[in-house]
């Protein structure tokens, strides 16, 4: 076995190391690029999430405004219906009061008519009795 001088071994090692250096540099560069790409992608995902959440808010906002407008309109209509119901209730009460007054007046007039008929009947009877009591002048 031949002895290889130490200088040759050092040169071979240097050559191997220098050939490894570009691979190592490439590996380090690749890792740096991957880290940069991960950072860029995480920022992209974050911005997309914010954009989607913002759009959801924007998309929901017009619908929410429409629903609020509809609920206000419904509340207004309910208030109007309640007011109309109250007016109708008052009108019914007035009609009922008027009806009872008319019924009372009718009963009063019927009673008065009955009493007047009785008086007329009594008057006719007394007139007929008075006539019978009078001597007959024509005979």
Short mmCIF file of N, CA and C in Angstrom, two decimals:
data_model
loop_
_atom_site.label_atom_id
_atom_site.label_comp_id
_atom_site.label_asym_id
_atom_site.label_seq_id
_atom_site.Cartn_x
_atom_site.Cartn_y
_atom_site.Cartn_z
N UNK A 1 0.84 -1.14 0.00
CA UNK A 1 0.00 0.00 0.00
C UNK A 1 0.89 1.22 0.00
N UNK A 2 0.53 2.09 -0.85
CA UNK A 2 1.36 3.26 -0.99
C UNK A 2 0.82 4.36 -0.12
N UNK A 3 1.73 5.01 0.40
CA UNK A 3 1.33 6.10 1.27
C UNK A 3 1.07 7.34 0.44
N UNK A 4 -0.05 7.89 0.68
CA UNK A 4 -0.44 9.10 -0.03
C UNK A 4 0.02 10.27 0.82
N UNK A 5 0.70 11.16 0.21
CA UNK A 5 1.17 12.27 1.01
C UNK A 5 0.00 13.08 1.59
N UNK A 6 0.25 13.63 2.69
CA UNK A 6 -0.74 14.41 3.44
C UNK A 6 -1.23 15.59 2.62
N UNK A 7 -0.44 16.17 1.87
CA UNK A 7 -0.81 17.32 1.06
C UNK A 7 -1.87 16.91 0.04
N UNK A 8 -1.71 15.69 -0.50
CA UNK A 8 -2.69 15.21 -1.47
C UNK A 8 -4.04 15.00 -0.80
N UNK A 9 -4.00 14.46 0.41
CA UNK A 9 -5.25 14.23 1.15
C UNK A 9 -5.95 15.56 1.44
N UNK A 10 -5.18 16.54 1.79
CA UNK A 10 -5.77 17.84 2.09
C UNK A 10 -6.39 18.45 0.84
N UNK A 11 -5.69 18.27 -0.28
CA UNK A 11 -6.22 18.81 -1.53
C UNK A 11 -7.51 18.09 -1.92
N UNK A 12 -7.54 16.79 -1.73
CA UNK A 12 -8.73 16.02 -2.07
C UNK A 12 -9.91 16.44 -1.18
N UNK A 13 -9.57 16.64 0.08
CA UNK A 13 -10.62 17.05 1.01
C UNK A 13 -11.16 18.43 0.63
N UNK A 14 -10.27 19.33 0.28
CA UNK A 14 -10.68 20.67 -0.12
C UNK A 14 -11.56 20.59 -1.37
N UNK A 15 -11.20 19.71 -2.28
CA UNK A 15 -11.98 19.58 -3.52
C UNK A 15 -13.38 19.05 -3.19
N UNK A 16 -13.41 18.04 -2.30
CA UNK A 16 -14.71 17.50 -1.89
C UNK A 16 -15.54 18.56 -1.17
N UNK A 17 -14.92 19.30 -0.32
CA UNK A 17 -15.62 20.35 0.43
C UNK A 17 -16.12 21.43 -0.52
N UNK A 18 -15.29 21.78 -1.46
CA UNK A 18 -15.72 22.82 -2.39
C UNK A 18 -16.84 22.31 -3.28
N UNK A 19 -16.83 21.00 -3.59
CA UNK A 19 -17.93 20.45 -4.37
C UNK A 19 -19.19 20.35 -3.51
N UNK A 20 -19.06 20.17 -2.22
CA UNK A 20 -20.20 20.13 -1.32
C UNK A 20 -20.75 21.53 -1.06
N UNK A 21 -19.90 22.51 -1.09
CA UNK A 21 -20.33 23.88 -0.80
C UNK A 21 -21.44 24.33 -1.75
N UNK A 22 -21.33 24.12 -3.06
CA UNK A 22 -22.44 24.55 -3.90
C UNK A 22 -23.73 23.80 -3.57
N UNK A 23 -23.67 22.51 -3.25
CA UNK A 23 -24.86 21.76 -2.85
C UNK A 23 -25.44 22.29 -1.56
N UNK A 24 -24.52 22.57 -0.62
CA UNK A 24 -24.97 23.12 0.67
C UNK A 24 -25.57 24.50 0.46
N UNK A 25 -24.92 25.30 -0.39
CA UNK A 25 -25.44 26.64 -0.68
C UNK A 25 -26.81 26.54 -1.35
N UNK A 26 -26.92 25.58 -2.26
CA UNK A 26 -28.21 25.38 -2.92
C UNK A 26 -29.27 24.95 -1.91
N UNK A 27 -28.88 24.05 -1.02
CA UNK A 27 -29.81 23.58 0.01
C UNK A 27 -30.26 24.74 0.91
N UNK A 28 -29.31 25.55 1.34
CA UNK A 28 -29.64 26.70 2.19
C UNK A 28 -30.52 27.68 1.42
N UNK A 29 -30.18 27.91 0.16
CA UNK A 29 -30.98 28.81 -0.68
C UNK A 29 -32.41 28.27 -0.84
N UNK A 30 -32.51 26.95 -1.05
CA UNK A 30 -33.83 26.33 -1.17
C UNK A 30 -34.64 26.50 0.11
N UNK A 31 -34.01 26.29 1.26
CA UNK A 31 -34.71 26.47 2.54
C UNK A 31 -35.15 27.92 2.72
N UNK A 32 -34.29 28.87 2.34
CA UNK A 32 -34.66 30.28 2.45
C UNK A 32 -35.85 30.59 1.54
N UNK A 33 -35.82 30.04 0.33
CA UNK A 33 -36.93 30.26 -0.59
C UNK A 33 -38.22 29.64 -0.04
N UNK A 34 -38.12 28.46 0.53
CA UNK A 34 -39.31 27.82 1.11
C UNK A 34 -39.85 28.64 2.28
N UNK A 35 -38.94 29.14 3.12
CA UNK A 35 -39.38 29.98 4.25
C UNK A 35 -40.07 31.26 3.73
N UNK A 36 -39.47 31.87 2.71
CA UNK A 36 -40.07 33.08 2.14
C UNK A 36 -41.43 32.76 1.53
N UNK A 37 -41.52 31.63 0.82
CA UNK A 37 -42.78 31.23 0.21
C UNK A 37 -43.84 30.95 1.28
N UNK A 38 -43.45 30.29 2.38
CA UNK A 38 -44.39 30.05 3.48
C UNK A 38 -44.88 31.36 4.08
N UNK A 39 -43.97 32.32 4.25
CA UNK A 39 -44.34 33.62 4.79
C UNK A 39 -45.32 34.33 3.84
N UNK A 40 -45.00 34.31 2.55
CA UNK A 40 -45.87 34.94 1.56
C UNK A 40 -47.24 34.27 1.55
N UNK A 41 -47.26 32.94 1.57
CA UNK A 41 -48.54 32.22 1.54
C UNK A 41 -49.34 32.47 2.81
N UNK A 42 -48.69 32.53 3.96
CA UNK A 42 -49.43 32.79 5.20
C UNK A 42 -50.05 34.20 5.16
N UNK A 43 -49.28 35.18 4.63
CA UNK A 43 -49.84 36.53 4.49
C UNK A 43 -50.99 36.54 3.49
N UNK A 44 -50.84 35.78 2.40
CA UNK A 44 -51.89 35.69 1.39
C UNK A 44 -53.15 35.08 1.99
N UNK A 45 -52.99 33.99 2.73
CA UNK A 45 -54.16 33.35 3.36
C UNK A 45 -54.83 34.29 4.34
N UNK A 46 -54.02 35.00 5.10
CA UNK A 46 -54.55 35.95 6.08
C UNK A 46 -55.36 37.05 5.39
N UNK A 47 -54.80 37.60 4.31
CA UNK A 47 -55.50 38.65 3.57
C UNK A 47 -56.76 38.12 2.90
N UNK A 48 -56.70 36.91 2.37
CA UNK A 48 -57.89 36.32 1.74
C UNK A 48 -58.98 36.09 2.79
N UNK A 49 -58.58 35.63 3.97
CA UNK A 49 -59.55 35.42 5.04
C UNK A 49 -60.21 36.74 5.42
N UNK A 50 -59.38 37.79 5.55
CA UNK A 50 -59.93 39.10 5.87
C UNK A 50 -60.85 39.60 4.76
N UNK A 51 -60.45 39.38 3.53
CA UNK A 51 -61.27 39.80 2.40
C UNK A 51 -62.61 39.06 2.39
N UNK A 52 -62.56 37.75 2.61
CA UNK A 52 -63.80 36.97 2.63
C UNK A 52 -64.69 37.39 3.79
N UNK A 53 -64.08 37.63 4.94
CA UNK A 53 -64.88 38.08 6.08
C UNK A 53 -65.47 39.46 5.81
N UNK A 54 -64.70 40.31 5.17
CA UNK A 54 -65.20 41.64 4.81
C UNK A 54 -66.34 41.54 3.82
N UNK A 55 -66.18 40.64 2.86
CA UNK A 55 -67.25 40.45 1.87
C UNK A 55 -68.48 39.88 2.52
N UNK A 56 -68.30 38.96 3.45
CA UNK A 56 -69.46 38.41 4.14
C UNK A 56 -70.21 39.53 4.83
N UNK A 57 -69.46 40.42 5.47
CA UNK A 57 -70.09 41.57 6.12
C UNK A 57 -70.77 42.47 5.12
N UNK A 58 -70.09 42.69 3.97
CA UNK A 58 -70.67 43.53 2.93
C UNK A 58 -71.90 42.86 2.32
N UNK A 59 -71.80 41.55 2.09
CA UNK A 59 -72.93 40.82 1.52
C UNK A 59 -74.11 40.80 2.49
N UNK A 60 -73.81 40.68 3.76
CA UNK A 60 -74.88 40.60 4.76
C UNK A 60 -75.49 41.97 5.02
N UNK A 61 -74.70 43.02 4.83
CA UNK A 61 -75.18 44.36 5.15
C UNK A 61 -76.41 44.77 4.35
N UNK A 62 -76.43 44.62 3.01
CA UNK A 62 -77.65 44.99 2.28
C UNK A 62 -78.86 44.14 2.68
N UNK A 63 -78.62 42.86 2.90
CA UNK A 63 -79.72 41.98 3.32
C UNK A 63 -80.23 42.42 4.68
N UNK A 64 -79.30 42.75 5.57
CA UNK A 64 -79.69 43.21 6.90
C UNK A 64 -80.49 44.51 6.81
N UNK A 65 -80.05 45.42 5.94
CA UNK A 65 -80.79 46.68 5.78
C UNK A 65 -82.19 46.43 5.26
N UNK A 66 -82.32 45.51 4.30
CA UNK A 66 -83.64 45.18 3.75
C UNK A 66 -84.52 44.60 4.84
N UNK A 67 -83.95 43.68 5.64
CA UNK A 67 -84.74 43.08 6.72
C UNK A 67 -85.15 44.13 7.75
N UNK A 68 -84.25 45.05 8.07
CA UNK A 68 -84.59 46.11 9.01
C UNK A 68 -85.70 46.99 8.45
N UNK A 69 -85.58 47.34 7.17
CA UNK A 69 -86.62 48.16 6.54
C UNK A 69 -87.96 47.42 6.54
N UNK A 70 -87.92 46.14 6.23
CA UNK A 70 -89.16 45.35 6.24
C UNK A 70 -89.75 45.27 7.64
N UNK A 71 -88.90 45.08 8.65
CA UNK A 71 -89.43 44.98 10.00
C UNK A 71 -90.02 46.32 10.44
N UNK A 72 -89.39 47.43 10.04
CA UNK A 72 -89.96 48.74 10.36
C UNK A 72 -91.30 48.94 9.67
N UNK A 73 -91.39 48.50 8.42
CA UNK A 73 -92.65 48.62 7.69
C UNK A 73 -93.73 47.76 8.33
N UNK A 74 -93.35 46.55 8.74
CA UNK A 74 -94.31 45.66 9.40
C UNK A 74 -94.77 46.26 10.72
N UNK A 75 -93.83 46.81 11.49
CA UNK A 75 -94.21 47.46 12.75
C UNK A 75 -95.17 48.61 12.49
N UNK A 76 -94.89 49.40 11.46
CA UNK A 76 -95.77 50.52 11.11
C UNK A 76 -97.16 50.02 10.74
N UNK A 77 -97.21 48.95 9.96
CA UNK A 77 -98.51 48.39 9.57
C UNK A 77 -99.25 47.83 10.78
N UNK A 78 -98.53 47.19 11.68
CA UNK A 78 -99.15 46.66 12.90
C UNK A 78 -99.74 47.81 13.71
N UNK A 79 -98.97 48.91 13.83
CA UNK A 79 -99.48 50.07 14.56
C UNK A 79 -100.75 50.62 13.91
N UNK A 80 -100.74 50.70 12.56
CA UNK A 80 -101.93 51.20 11.87
C UNK A 80 -103.12 50.27 12.07
N UNK A 81 -102.88 48.97 12.02
CA UNK A 81 -103.97 48.01 12.24
C UNK A 81 -104.51 48.16 13.66
N UNK A 82 -103.62 48.33 14.63
CA UNK A 82 -104.08 48.52 16.02
C UNK A 82 -104.89 49.80 16.16
N UNK A 83 -104.43 50.87 15.50
CA UNK A 83 -105.18 52.13 15.54
C UNK A 83 -106.56 51.95 14.91
N UNK A 84 -106.60 51.27 13.76
CA UNK A 84 -107.89 51.04 13.10
C UNK A 84 -108.79 50.17 13.98
N UNK A 85 -108.22 49.19 14.65
CA UNK A 85 -109.00 48.36 15.56
C UNK A 85 -109.58 49.17 16.70
N UNK A 86 -108.78 50.11 17.23
CA UNK A 86 -109.26 50.97 18.30
C UNK A 86 -110.38 51.87 17.81
N UNK A 87 -110.23 52.43 16.61
CA UNK A 87 -111.28 53.27 16.02
C UNK A 87 -112.55 52.45 15.83
N UNK A 88 -112.40 51.23 15.34
CA UNK A 88 -113.57 50.37 15.13
C UNK A 88 -114.24 50.03 16.46
N UNK A 89 -113.43 49.78 17.48
CA UNK A 89 -113.98 49.48 18.81
C UNK A 89 -114.81 50.67 19.32
N UNK A 90 -114.26 51.88 19.14
CA UNK A 90 -115.00 53.08 19.56
C UNK A 90 -116.28 53.24 18.75
N UNK A 91 -116.21 52.99 17.44
CA UNK A 91 -117.40 53.10 16.59
C UNK A 91 -118.46 52.09 17.01
N UNK A 92 -118.04 50.90 17.35
CA UNK A 92 -118.99 49.87 17.83
C UNK A 92 -119.63 50.33 19.12
N UNK A 93 -118.84 50.90 20.01
CA UNK A 93 -119.37 51.38 21.29
C UNK A 93 -120.39 52.48 21.06
N UNK A 94 -120.06 53.42 20.15
CA UNK A 94 -121.00 54.51 19.83
C UNK A 94 -122.27 53.93 19.23
N UNK A 95 -122.12 52.97 18.29
CA UNK A 95 -123.31 52.34 17.68
C UNK A 95 -124.15 51.63 18.73
N UNK A 96 -123.49 50.91 19.64
CA UNK A 96 -124.23 50.21 20.69
C UNK A 96 -124.97 51.20 21.58
N UNK A 97 -124.29 52.29 21.96
CA UNK A 97 -124.94 53.31 22.79
C UNK A 97 -126.14 53.90 22.06
N UNK A 98 -125.97 54.21 20.78
CA UNK A 98 -127.06 54.76 19.98
C UNK A 98 -128.21 53.76 19.88
N UNK A 99 -127.88 52.49 19.66
CA UNK A 99 -128.90 51.45 19.56
C UNK A 99 -129.70 51.36 20.85
N UNK A 100 -129.00 51.37 22.00
CA UNK A 100 -129.71 51.28 23.27
C UNK A 100 -130.59 52.51 23.51
N UNK A 101 -130.12 53.68 23.09
CA UNK A 101 -130.94 54.89 23.22
C UNK A 101 -132.20 54.78 22.37
N UNK A 102 -132.04 54.29 21.14
CA UNK A 102 -133.19 54.12 20.25
C UNK A 102 -134.15 53.09 20.84
N UNK A 103 -133.62 51.98 21.36
CA UNK A 103 -134.46 50.95 21.97
C UNK A 103 -135.22 51.52 23.16
N UNK A 104 -134.53 52.30 23.97
CA UNK A 104 -135.17 52.90 25.15
C UNK A 104 -136.26 53.88 24.72
N UNK A 105 -135.98 54.71 23.71
CA UNK A 105 -136.98 55.67 23.23
C UNK A 105 -138.17 54.93 22.63
N UNK A 106 -137.91 53.84 21.89
CA UNK A 106 -138.99 53.05 21.31
C UNK A 106 -139.87 52.45 22.40
N UNK A 107 -139.24 51.91 23.43
CA UNK A 107 -140.02 51.33 24.54
C UNK A 107 -140.85 52.42 25.22
N UNK A 108 -140.25 53.60 25.38
CA UNK A 108 -140.96 54.71 26.01
C UNK A 108 -142.16 55.13 25.14
N UNK A 109 -141.94 55.23 23.83
CA UNK A 109 -143.03 55.63 22.93
C UNK A 109 -144.13 54.57 22.89
N UNK A 110 -143.75 53.29 22.91
CA UNK A 110 -144.75 52.22 22.92
C UNK A 110 -145.60 52.29 24.19
N UNK A 111 -144.95 52.54 25.32
CA UNK A 111 -145.68 52.66 26.58
C UNK A 111 -146.61 53.88 26.53
N UNK A 112 -146.10 54.98 26.03
CA UNK A 112 -146.92 56.19 25.92
C UNK A 112 -148.10 55.96 24.98
N UNK A 113 -147.86 55.28 23.86
CA UNK A 113 -148.92 54.96 22.91
C UNK A 113 -149.99 54.09 23.57
N UNK A 114 -149.53 53.10 24.33
CA UNK A 114 -150.47 52.21 25.02
C UNK A 114 -151.32 53.01 26.00
N UNK A 115 -150.69 53.90 26.76
CA UNK A 115 -151.42 54.71 27.74
C UNK A 115 -152.40 55.65 27.04
N UNK A 116 -151.95 56.24 25.92
CA UNK A 116 -152.85 57.13 25.18
C UNK A 116 -154.03 56.37 24.61
N UNK A 117 -153.82 55.16 24.12
CA UNK A 117 -154.91 54.34 23.60
C UNK A 117 -155.90 54.00 24.73
N UNK A 118 -155.34 53.71 25.90
CA UNK A 118 -156.22 53.43 27.04
C UNK A 118 -157.05 54.67 27.38
N UNK A 119 -156.39 55.84 27.38
CA UNK A 119 -157.13 57.08 27.65
C UNK A 119 -158.19 57.33 26.58
N UNK A 120 -157.83 57.08 25.33
CA UNK A 120 -158.79 57.25 24.24
C UNK A 120 -159.96 56.28 24.40
N UNK A 121 -159.64 55.07 24.76
CA UNK A 121 -160.68 54.06 24.97
C UNK A 121 -161.60 54.49 26.11
N UNK A 122 -161.03 54.98 27.19
CA UNK A 122 -161.83 55.45 28.31
C UNK A 122 -162.67 56.64 27.87
N UNK A 123 -162.08 57.52 27.12
CA UNK A 123 -162.79 58.70 26.66
C UNK A 123 -163.95 58.31 25.75
N UNK A 124 -163.72 57.35 24.85
CA UNK A 124 -164.80 56.90 23.96
C UNK A 124 -165.90 56.25 24.78
N UNK A 125 -165.55 55.47 25.76
CA UNK A 125 -166.55 54.80 26.60
C UNK A 125 -167.38 55.84 27.35
N UNK A 126 -166.70 56.81 27.92
CA UNK A 126 -167.45 57.82 28.67
C UNK A 126 -168.30 58.67 27.73
N UNK A 127 -167.86 58.91 26.53
CA UNK A 127 -168.65 59.65 25.57
C UNK A 127 -169.89 58.84 25.18
N UNK A 128 -169.71 57.55 24.96
CA UNK A 128 -170.84 56.70 24.61
C UNK A 128 -171.81 56.59 25.79
N UNK A 129 -171.27 56.46 26.97
CA UNK A 129 -172.14 56.40 28.16
C UNK A 129 -172.88 57.73 28.31
N UNK A 130 -172.20 58.81 28.09
CA UNK A 130 -172.82 60.13 28.20
C UNK A 130 -173.87 60.32 27.13
N UNK A 131 -173.73 59.77 26.03
CA UNK A 131 -174.68 59.87 24.95
C UNK A 131 -175.91 59.04 25.25
N UNK A 132 -175.67 57.93 25.84
CA UNK A 132 -176.81 57.07 26.19
C UNK A 132 -177.65 57.74 27.29
N UNK A 133 -176.99 58.47 28.14
CA UNK A 133 -177.71 59.12 29.22
C UNK A 133 -178.52 60.32 28.72
N UNK A 134 -178.17 60.88 27.63
CA UNK A 134 -178.88 62.04 27.10
C UNK A 134 -180.22 61.60 26.52
N UNK A 135 -181.30 62.42 26.75
CA UNK A 135 -182.58 62.06 26.15
C UNK A 135 -182.51 62.21 24.64
N UNK A 136 -183.22 61.39 24.04
CA UNK A 136 -183.22 61.37 22.59
C UNK A 136 -184.12 62.50 22.10
N UNK A 137 -183.57 63.49 21.50
CA UNK A 137 -184.31 64.67 21.07
C UNK A 137 -184.96 64.46 19.72
N UNK A 138 -184.59 63.61 19.00
CA UNK A 138 -185.07 63.47 17.64
C UNK A 138 -186.35 62.65 17.58
N UNK A 139 -186.71 62.08 18.51
CA UNK A 139 -187.87 61.21 18.44
C UNK A 139 -189.13 61.90 18.24
#
